[in-house]
């Protein structure tokens, strides 16, 4: 009580302290930023990590960070007690409201837990030129984090189509991780 954040032990800070601070501090500028600036952060970080650590490592870092973000998003913005179809409807609304993208479920297999999602107007890649590779590794982690938080099973997700591979939507295959795999 009363010991302002400058005295807090930074080891104890969590994502919540950065994402949902007790006041915005942006009384005039407000809570939004242009997509260009979001991408400037994302892609400059991507380049820097790839240059320092190599591409494989950069991809794993983006997936790992996305997973943390997806778990956080699920815990703070979603009702995880809903049934699957209501959960997905809620997720779609939230992703649109937050301007992350427009999510659709293409396939679900209740038996295996496999799912296929598409995301159009994705904040990370919609409109990018053909790069010949999928770039939404952060989203792969994000979806995996969301599904893991909701199902309590260890999900992973892989992007199979992307604006950057010449498609109009990003398509993700999600599956429960095989312990042996
Ligand atoms: Zn993509």
PDB file of N, CA, C and O in Angstrom, residues 2 10 12 18 26-27 40 48 56-57 72 74 77 81 108 110 116 133-134 136 148 154 157 162 181:
ATOM      1  N   UNK A   2       0.580   2.142  -0.910  1.00  0.00           N
ATOM      2  CA  UNK A   2       1.248   3.430  -0.885  1.00  0.00           C
ATOM      3  C   UNK A   2       2.673   3.411  -1.422  1.00  0.00           C
ATOM      4  O   UNK A   2       3.201   4.465  -1.736  1.00  0.00           O
ATOM      5  N   UNK A  10      11.121  -5.397  -9.498  1.00  0.00           N
ATOM      6  CA  UNK A  10      10.720  -5.669 -10.881  1.00  0.00           C
ATOM      7  C   UNK A  10      10.661  -7.158 -11.213  1.00  0.00           C
ATOM      8  O   UNK A  10      10.035  -7.562 -12.167  1.00  0.00           O
ATOM      9  N   UNK A  12       8.969  -9.121  -9.657  1.00  0.00           N
ATOM     10  CA  UNK A  12       7.586  -9.534  -9.394  1.00  0.00           C
ATOM     11  C   UNK A  12       6.578  -8.961 -10.375  1.00  0.00           C
ATOM     12  O   UNK A  12       5.384  -9.187 -10.236  1.00  0.00           O
ATOM     13  N   UNK A  18       2.047  -4.502 -17.281  1.00  0.00           N
ATOM     14  CA  UNK A  18       2.377  -3.751 -18.496  1.00  0.00           C
ATOM     15  C   UNK A  18       1.150  -3.548 -19.385  1.00  0.00           C
ATOM     16  O   UNK A  18       0.998  -2.521 -20.024  1.00  0.00           O
ATOM     17  N   UNK A  26      -2.119   7.879 -20.921  1.00  0.00           N
ATOM     18  CA  UNK A  26      -2.266   8.452 -22.273  1.00  0.00           C
ATOM     19  C   UNK A  26      -3.604   9.161 -22.383  1.00  0.00           C
ATOM     20  O   UNK A  26      -4.428   8.854 -23.238  1.00  0.00           O
ATOM     21  N   UNK A  27      -3.745  10.160 -21.481  1.00  0.00           N
ATOM     22  CA  UNK A  27      -5.028  10.882 -21.416  1.00  0.00           C
ATOM     23  C   UNK A  27      -5.360  11.565 -22.737  1.00  0.00           C
ATOM     24  O   UNK A  27      -6.519  11.689 -23.109  1.00  0.00           O
ATOM     25  N   UNK A  40       5.968  -2.343 -37.111  1.00  0.00           N
ATOM     26  CA  UNK A  40       7.342  -1.849 -37.006  1.00  0.00           C
ATOM     27  C   UNK A  40       8.024  -2.505 -35.806  1.00  0.00           C
ATOM     28  O   UNK A  40       9.162  -2.979 -35.903  1.00  0.00           O
ATOM     29  N   UNK A  48      16.002  -8.397 -35.780  1.00  0.00           N
ATOM     30  CA  UNK A  48      17.096  -8.348 -34.805  1.00  0.00           C
ATOM     31  C   UNK A  48      17.361  -9.744 -34.212  1.00  0.00           C
ATOM     32  O   UNK A  48      18.502 -10.176 -34.092  1.00  0.00           O
ATOM     33  N   UNK A  56      15.752 -20.095 -36.790  1.00  0.00           N
ATOM     34  CA  UNK A  56      15.037 -21.112 -36.000  1.00  0.00           C
ATOM     35  C   UNK A  56      14.733 -20.594 -34.595  1.00  0.00           C
ATOM     36  O   UNK A  56      13.622 -20.754 -34.081  1.00  0.00           O
ATOM     37  N   UNK A  57      15.745 -20.008 -34.006  1.00  0.00           N
ATOM     38  CA  UNK A  57      15.611 -19.489 -32.645  1.00  0.00           C
ATOM     39  C   UNK A  57      14.598 -18.332 -32.611  1.00  0.00           C
ATOM     40  O   UNK A  57      13.766 -18.247 -31.707  1.00  0.00           O
ATOM     41  N   UNK A  72      -2.351 -15.261 -21.522  1.00  0.00           N
ATOM     42  CA  UNK A  72      -2.767 -14.033 -20.829  1.00  0.00           C
ATOM     43  C   UNK A  72      -4.125 -13.560 -21.337  1.00  0.00           C
ATOM     44  O   UNK A  72      -5.018 -13.232 -20.565  1.00  0.00           O
ATOM     45  N   UNK A  74      -6.462 -15.271 -22.806  1.00  0.00           N
ATOM     46  CA  UNK A  74      -7.516 -16.188 -22.368  1.00  0.00           C
ATOM     47  C   UNK A  74      -7.897 -15.908 -20.909  1.00  0.00           C
ATOM     48  O   UNK A  74      -9.080 -15.821 -20.562  1.00  0.00           O
ATOM     49  N   UNK A  77      -9.302 -11.873 -20.762  1.00  0.00           N
ATOM     50  CA  UNK A  77     -10.349 -11.301 -21.619  1.00  0.00           C
ATOM     51  C   UNK A  77     -11.465 -12.281 -21.981  1.00  0.00           C
ATOM     52  O   UNK A  77     -12.417 -11.892 -22.615  1.00  0.00           O
ATOM     53  N   UNK A  81     -15.171 -20.785 -18.999  1.00  0.00           N
ATOM     54  CA  UNK A  81     -16.131 -21.798 -18.551  1.00  0.00           C
ATOM     55  C   UNK A  81     -17.203 -22.070 -19.613  1.00  0.00           C
ATOM     56  O   UNK A  81     -18.027 -22.956 -19.449  1.00  0.00           O
ATOM     57  N   UNK A 108     -13.223 -28.945 -36.904  1.00  0.00           N
ATOM     58  CA  UNK A 108     -12.876 -29.410 -35.552  1.00  0.00           C
ATOM     59  C   UNK A 108     -13.125 -30.907 -35.524  1.00  0.00           C
ATOM     60  O   UNK A 108     -14.080 -31.400 -36.127  1.00  0.00           O
ATOM     61  N   UNK A 110     -13.642 -33.560 -32.696  1.00  0.00           N
ATOM     62  CA  UNK A 110     -13.789 -33.734 -31.239  1.00  0.00           C
ATOM     63  C   UNK A 110     -12.973 -34.903 -30.721  1.00  0.00           C
ATOM     64  O   UNK A 110     -12.486 -34.879 -29.595  1.00  0.00           O
ATOM     65  N   UNK A 116      -8.856 -26.556 -37.349  1.00  0.00           N
ATOM     66  CA  UNK A 116      -8.276 -25.680 -38.362  1.00  0.00           C
ATOM     67  C   UNK A 116      -8.978 -24.327 -38.263  1.00  0.00           C
ATOM     68  O   UNK A 116     -10.212 -24.255 -38.236  1.00  0.00           O
ATOM     69  N   UNK A 133       7.138 -17.517 -47.451  1.00  0.00           N
ATOM     70  CA  UNK A 133       7.148 -18.269 -46.190  1.00  0.00           C
ATOM     71  C   UNK A 133       6.055 -17.707 -45.283  1.00  0.00           C
ATOM     72  O   UNK A 133       5.690 -16.539 -45.407  1.00  0.00           O
ATOM     73  N   UNK A 134       5.541 -18.540 -44.380  1.00  0.00           N
ATOM     74  CA  UNK A 134       4.562 -18.052 -43.409  1.00  0.00           C
ATOM     75  C   UNK A 134       5.310 -17.229 -42.360  1.00  0.00           C
ATOM     76  O   UNK A 134       6.447 -17.544 -42.019  1.00  0.00           O
ATOM     77  N   UNK A 136       3.528 -15.767 -39.441  1.00  0.00           N
ATOM     78  CA  UNK A 136       2.751 -15.506 -38.241  1.00  0.00           C
ATOM     79  C   UNK A 136       3.075 -16.477 -37.093  1.00  0.00           C
ATOM     80  O   UNK A 136       2.175 -17.115 -36.536  1.00  0.00           O
ATOM     81  N   UNK A 148      -4.758 -23.995 -25.155  1.00  0.00           N
ATOM     82  CA  UNK A 148      -4.233 -24.691 -23.987  1.00  0.00           C
ATOM     83  C   UNK A 148      -4.924 -24.193 -22.722  1.00  0.00           C
ATOM     84  O   UNK A 148      -5.320 -24.983 -21.856  1.00  0.00           O
ATOM     85  N   UNK A 154      -2.199 -29.584 -23.816  1.00  0.00           N
ATOM     86  CA  UNK A 154      -1.071 -28.855 -24.413  1.00  0.00           C
ATOM     87  C   UNK A 154      -1.155 -28.729 -25.934  1.00  0.00           C
ATOM     88  O   UNK A 154      -0.707 -29.606 -26.662  1.00  0.00           O
ATOM     89  N   UNK A 157       0.152 -24.975 -32.549  1.00  0.00           N
ATOM     90  CA  UNK A 157      -0.506 -24.562 -33.791  1.00  0.00           C
ATOM     91  C   UNK A 157       0.553 -24.210 -34.820  1.00  0.00           C
ATOM     92  O   UNK A 157       1.611 -23.687 -34.485  1.00  0.00           O
ATOM     93  N   UNK A 162      -0.614 -18.176 -45.499  1.00  0.00           N
ATOM     94  CA  UNK A 162      -0.398 -16.834 -44.949  1.00  0.00           C
ATOM     95  C   UNK A 162      -0.444 -15.838 -46.099  1.00  0.00           C
ATOM     96  O   UNK A 162      -0.192 -16.208 -47.249  1.00  0.00           O
ATOM     97  N   UNK A 181       6.096 -36.666 -29.353  1.00  0.00           N
ATOM     98  CA  UNK A 181       6.539 -35.791 -30.417  1.00  0.00           C
ATOM     99  C   UNK A 181       7.298 -34.616 -29.853  1.00  0.00           C
ATOM    100  O   UNK A 181       7.858 -33.829 -30.549  1.00  0.00           O
TER     101      UNK A 181
END
